[in-house]
Amino acid sequence: MSVAERILVVDDEPSIRKYLQTLLEVDGFQVETVSSGKEALEKVGAGERPDFVILDVLMPEMNGIETLKELMQVDHSLNVIMLSCSNEVGTVVDAIRLGAHDYLTKPFEKGELDAAMLKCRKKKQLHEENQALREYCEQLTEDLSFLAASPQMVRIRQQILQIAPVDVPVFICGESGVGKEVVARMIHLRSKRRNQAFVKVNCAALPGELLESELYGYEQGAFTGAVRAKPGKFELANKGTIFLDEIAEMSTHLQAKLLHVLQDHQYSRLGGRQVVDMDVRVLAATNMDVHEAMKDGRFREDLYYRLNVLSINVPPLRERQTEIPLLFRHFLQKYAEKFGKTASEPSPYLLEAAARYPWPGNLRELENFVKRYVILDDDEGSLRELVEMSTARQRSVPREEAPPPREQGLKALVRGLKDEAEMEAIAVALEKTRWCRKDAAKMLGISYKALLYKMRQFNLDTPRNRRGSTTEETRREPAMRNV
Ligand SMILES: Nc1ncnc2c1ncn2[C@@H]1O[C@H](COP(=O)(O)OP(=O)(O)OP(=O)(O)O)[C@@H](O)[C@H]1O
Ligand SMILES: [Mg+2]
């Protein structure tokens, strides 16, 4: 034994206590003895966790079975060996059912005690190994559901692993749908608080007063309609993590209150006098440009600096294109399982088109797209949808993004982008239909004549004569890179 194992002996008979203490201390155990179930419960209730408890069945006041029942309620993983008399077989069965590991019948030999201890230790070891295995499996599943296949995301995963165990606030930024919540959950799961609650609050979903009562809770009668007291999210997250999503949407009044709470580590329920101590790790997220919001006075700088002890900036999907085919398959598997469908493997054309599309709604948009793909099981239809999305976007982009100063430049830019989108859509359709123009025209929803005209316009001909970005090699390359 490297560190002495601790044993708590519970017996009302002093001679038995002394006997067990001597035998066990000779074997190197650290032994503590008490004479009643009540004392044993006090010790365990106060947080003491002996490696083994040897518990007598027949005791005045609280007997061994009652004591065992209560001990198990405090901590079901306690290793208890019962001490019984030979005429108590029924009681022994009850004890084992209640969670005792083994029993010894009085009077017992030293060898019997050793055997019971050994059996108990093996069970404990097995339990610990099981626990470790379970944790490992949980982590593996969690790792598998957090895909990080681009250099940026690999770096973010490393950041998460580094900062998760440090109990300080983290500020997570990124466009809508990039995976901020996934990052927050991963931080919680990798922190020491992982076995406690993870409570999410969407600060944009509720107006000011409601958000305040949601966060801090209220006492009965605190305001009209408060018929009974309700704990707030901070209370529910006690000892765990709170994730304040869309924090920049919080009213400035509530921002001020939050700042105080974070400084004092204390708050009160609305309408309450009692001050509650707060032991919660705060993670906050926003898809807004916080610096702009601070400049405009919509977000308090002091709150930002308190929350932004560490920060993670999750990049948009268009900056980690190499992940798209993998994410596609990841979501495909997820929804095929969820809907109990055997989803077909997406065609290379679809994966390529998906890898090229800029996904303004990021992973959430891609996820919904794949969900539709799984439900409809129509590769061609999905490809068409993507082409339409690209075209629609190409049309709207020049207005959204910084326009060039002169009108002539703008017009040329729009025309160029439109042509590019059209050319790409046509090329994809031709590839998909193995250059059958009739089928391609049908797929694109245009007439055969219009297709021929466009093909001439873009100089799209047989595969050998195709030009620029539509050649097989260059069209394939982006999707296949690093995958
Ligand atoms: N790294 C990742 N690996 C696998 N799936 C991911 C990853 N990141 C995000 N997702 C999935 O993408 C979807 C969007 O992620 P999430 O809800 O975390 O985004 P968000 O940034 O919080 O979005 P919003 O700003 O809209 O609240 C979720 O279904 C999530 O499971
Ligand atoms: Mg979110």
CSV table of N, CA, C and O in Angstrom, one decimal, residues 53 55 57 64-66 68-69 72 76 78-84 88-105 116 119-120 123:
chain,number,residue,atom,x,y,z
A,53,VAL,N,-15.9,0.9,5.0
A,53,VAL,CA,-16.6,1.0,6.3
A,53,VAL,C,-16.9,-0.4,6.8
A,53,VAL,O,-17.4,-1.2,6.0
A,55,LEU,N,-19.3,-2.2,9.3
A,55,LEU,CA,-20.5,-1.7,10.0
A,55,LEU,C,-21.2,-2.9,10.7
A,55,LEU,O,-21.6,-3.9,10.0
A,57,VAL,N,-24.2,-4.9,12.4
A,57,VAL,CA,-25.6,-4.9,12.1
A,57,VAL,C,-26.4,-4.6,13.4
A,57,VAL,O,-27.3,-3.7,13.4
A,64,GLY,N,-27.5,-1.3,12.1
A,64,GLY,CA,-26.6,-1.3,10.9
A,64,GLY,C,-27.3,-1.1,9.6
A,64,GLY,O,-26.9,-0.4,8.7
A,65,ILE,N,-28.5,-1.7,9.5
A,65,ILE,CA,-29.3,-1.6,8.2
A,65,ILE,C,-29.8,-0.1,8.0
A,65,ILE,O,-29.6,0.4,6.9
A,66,GLU,N,-30.3,0.5,9.1
A,66,GLU,CA,-30.7,1.9,8.9
A,66,GLU,C,-29.5,2.8,8.6
A,66,GLU,O,-29.6,3.7,7.8
A,68,LEU,N,-26.8,1.9,7.1
A,68,LEU,CA,-26.4,1.6,5.8
A,68,LEU,C,-27.2,2.4,4.8
A,68,LEU,O,-26.7,3.0,3.8
A,69,LYS,N,-28.5,2.3,5.0
A,69,LYS,CA,-29.5,3.0,4.1
A,69,LYS,C,-29.1,4.5,4.0
A,69,LYS,O,-29.0,5.0,2.9
A,72,MET,N,-25.7,5.2,2.2
A,72,MET,CA,-25.8,5.0,0.8
A,72,MET,C,-26.5,6.2,0.1
A,72,MET,O,-26.2,6.6,-1.0
A,76,HIS,N,-23.3,6.7,-2.6
A,76,HIS,CA,-23.6,5.3,-3.0
A,76,HIS,C,-22.4,4.5,-3.3
A,76,HIS,O,-22.4,3.3,-3.3
A,78,LEU,N,-19.8,4.2,-1.4
A,78,LEU,CA,-19.0,3.8,-0.2
A,78,LEU,C,-18.9,2.3,-0.2
A,78,LEU,O,-19.8,1.6,-0.6
A,79,ASN,N,-17.7,1.8,0.2
A,79,ASN,CA,-17.5,0.3,0.3
A,79,ASN,C,-17.8,-0.1,1.7
A,79,ASN,O,-17.0,0.2,2.6
A,80,VAL,N,-18.9,-0.8,1.9
A,80,VAL,CA,-19.3,-1.2,3.2
A,80,VAL,C,-19.2,-2.7,3.4
A,80,VAL,O,-19.7,-3.5,2.6
A,81,ILE,N,-18.6,-3.2,4.5
A,81,ILE,CA,-18.6,-4.6,4.9
A,81,ILE,C,-19.4,-4.7,6.2
A,81,ILE,O,-19.1,-4.0,7.2
A,82,MET,N,-20.4,-5.5,6.1
A,82,MET,CA,-21.3,-5.7,7.3
A,82,MET,C,-20.7,-6.7,8.3
A,82,MET,O,-20.1,-7.7,7.9
A,83,LEU,N,-21.0,-6.5,9.6
A,83,LEU,CA,-20.6,-7.5,10.6
A,83,LEU,C,-21.9,-8.0,11.2
A,83,LEU,O,-22.7,-7.3,11.8
A,84,SER,N,-22.1,-9.3,11.0
A,84,SER,CA,-23.4,-9.8,11.4
A,84,SER,C,-23.2,-11.0,12.3
A,84,SER,O,-22.1,-11.6,12.4
A,88,GLU,N,-28.5,-14.0,11.4
A,88,GLU,CA,-29.1,-12.8,10.7
A,88,GLU,C,-29.0,-12.9,9.2
A,88,GLU,O,-28.7,-11.9,8.6
A,89,VAL,N,-29.2,-14.1,8.7
A,89,VAL,CA,-29.1,-14.3,7.2
A,89,VAL,C,-29.9,-13.3,6.4
A,89,VAL,O,-29.5,-12.7,5.5
A,90,GLY,N,-31.2,-13.2,6.8
A,90,GLY,CA,-32.1,-12.3,6.1
A,90,GLY,C,-31.6,-10.9,6.1
A,90,GLY,O,-31.7,-10.2,5.1
A,91,THR,N,-31.0,-10.5,7.2
A,91,THR,CA,-30.5,-9.1,7.3
A,91,THR,C,-29.4,-8.9,6.4
A,91,THR,O,-29.2,-7.8,5.7
A,92,VAL,N,-28.5,-9.9,6.3
A,92,VAL,CA,-27.4,-9.8,5.4
A,92,VAL,C,-27.8,-9.6,3.9
A,92,VAL,O,-27.3,-8.8,3.2
A,93,VAL,N,-28.9,-10.4,3.6
A,93,VAL,CA,-29.4,-10.3,2.2
A,93,VAL,C,-29.9,-8.8,2.0
A,93,VAL,O,-29.6,-8.2,0.9
A,94,ASP,N,-30.6,-8.3,3.0
A,94,ASP,CA,-31.1,-6.9,2.8
A,94,ASP,C,-29.9,-6.0,2.6
A,94,ASP,O,-30.0,-5.1,1.8
A,95,ALA,N,-28.9,-6.2,3.4
A,95,ALA,CA,-27.7,-5.3,3.4
A,95,ALA,C,-27.1,-5.3,2.0
A,95,ALA,O,-26.7,-4.2,1.5
A,96,ILE,N,-26.9,-6.5,1.4
A,96,ILE,CA,-26.3,-6.6,0.1
A,96,ILE,C,-27.2,-5.9,-0.9
A,96,ILE,O,-26.7,-5.1,-1.8
A,97,ARG,N,-28.5,-6.0,-0.8
A,97,ARG,CA,-29.4,-5.4,-1.7
A,97,ARG,C,-29.3,-3.9,-1.6
A,97,ARG,O,-29.4,-3.1,-2.5
A,98,LEU,N,-29.1,-3.4,-0.4
A,98,LEU,CA,-29.0,-2.0,-0.2
A,98,LEU,C,-27.6,-1.4,-0.6
A,98,LEU,O,-27.5,-0.2,-0.7
A,99,GLY,N,-26.7,-2.2,-0.9
A,99,GLY,CA,-25.4,-1.7,-1.5
A,99,GLY,C,-24.2,-2.1,-0.7
A,99,GLY,O,-23.1,-1.6,-1.1
A,100,ALA,N,-24.3,-2.9,0.3
A,100,ALA,CA,-23.1,-3.4,1.1
A,100,ALA,C,-22.3,-4.3,0.1
A,100,ALA,O,-22.9,-5.0,-0.7
A,101,HIS,N,-21.0,-4.2,0.2
A,101,HIS,CA,-20.1,-5.0,-0.7
A,101,HIS,C,-20.0,-6.4,-0.2
A,101,HIS,O,-19.9,-7.3,-1.0
A,102,ASP,N,-19.9,-6.6,1.1
A,102,ASP,CA,-19.7,-8.0,1.7
A,102,ASP,C,-20.1,-8.0,3.1
A,102,ASP,O,-20.5,-7.0,3.7
A,103,TYR,N,-20.0,-9.2,3.7
A,103,TYR,CA,-20.3,-9.3,5.1
A,103,TYR,C,-19.4,-10.3,5.8
A,103,TYR,O,-18.8,-11.2,5.2
A,104,LEU,N,-19.2,-10.1,7.1
A,104,LEU,CA,-18.5,-11.1,8.0
A,104,LEU,C,-19.4,-11.5,9.1
A,104,LEU,O,-20.1,-10.7,9.7
A,105,THR,N,-19.3,-12.8,9.4
A,105,THR,CA,-20.1,-13.3,10.5
A,105,THR,C,-19.3,-13.5,11.7
A,105,THR,O,-18.2,-14.0,11.7
A,116,ALA,N,-12.3,-10.8,3.0
A,116,ALA,CA,-13.4,-9.8,2.7
A,116,ALA,C,-12.8,-8.5,2.2
A,116,ALA,O,-13.3,-7.8,1.3
A,119,LYS,N,-11.6,-8.8,-1.4
A,119,LYS,CA,-12.8,-8.9,-2.3
A,119,LYS,C,-13.3,-7.4,-2.5
A,119,LYS,O,-13.5,-7.0,-3.7
A,120,CYS,N,-13.4,-6.7,-1.4
A,120,CYS,CA,-13.9,-5.4,-1.4
A,120,CYS,C,-13.0,-4.5,-2.2
A,120,CYS,O,-13.4,-3.6,-3.0
A,123,LYS,N,-13.4,-5.1,-5.9
A,123,LYS,CA,-14.6,-4.5,-6.4
A,123,LYS,C,-14.4,-3.0,-6.6
A,123,LYS,O,-14.8,-2.4,-7.6
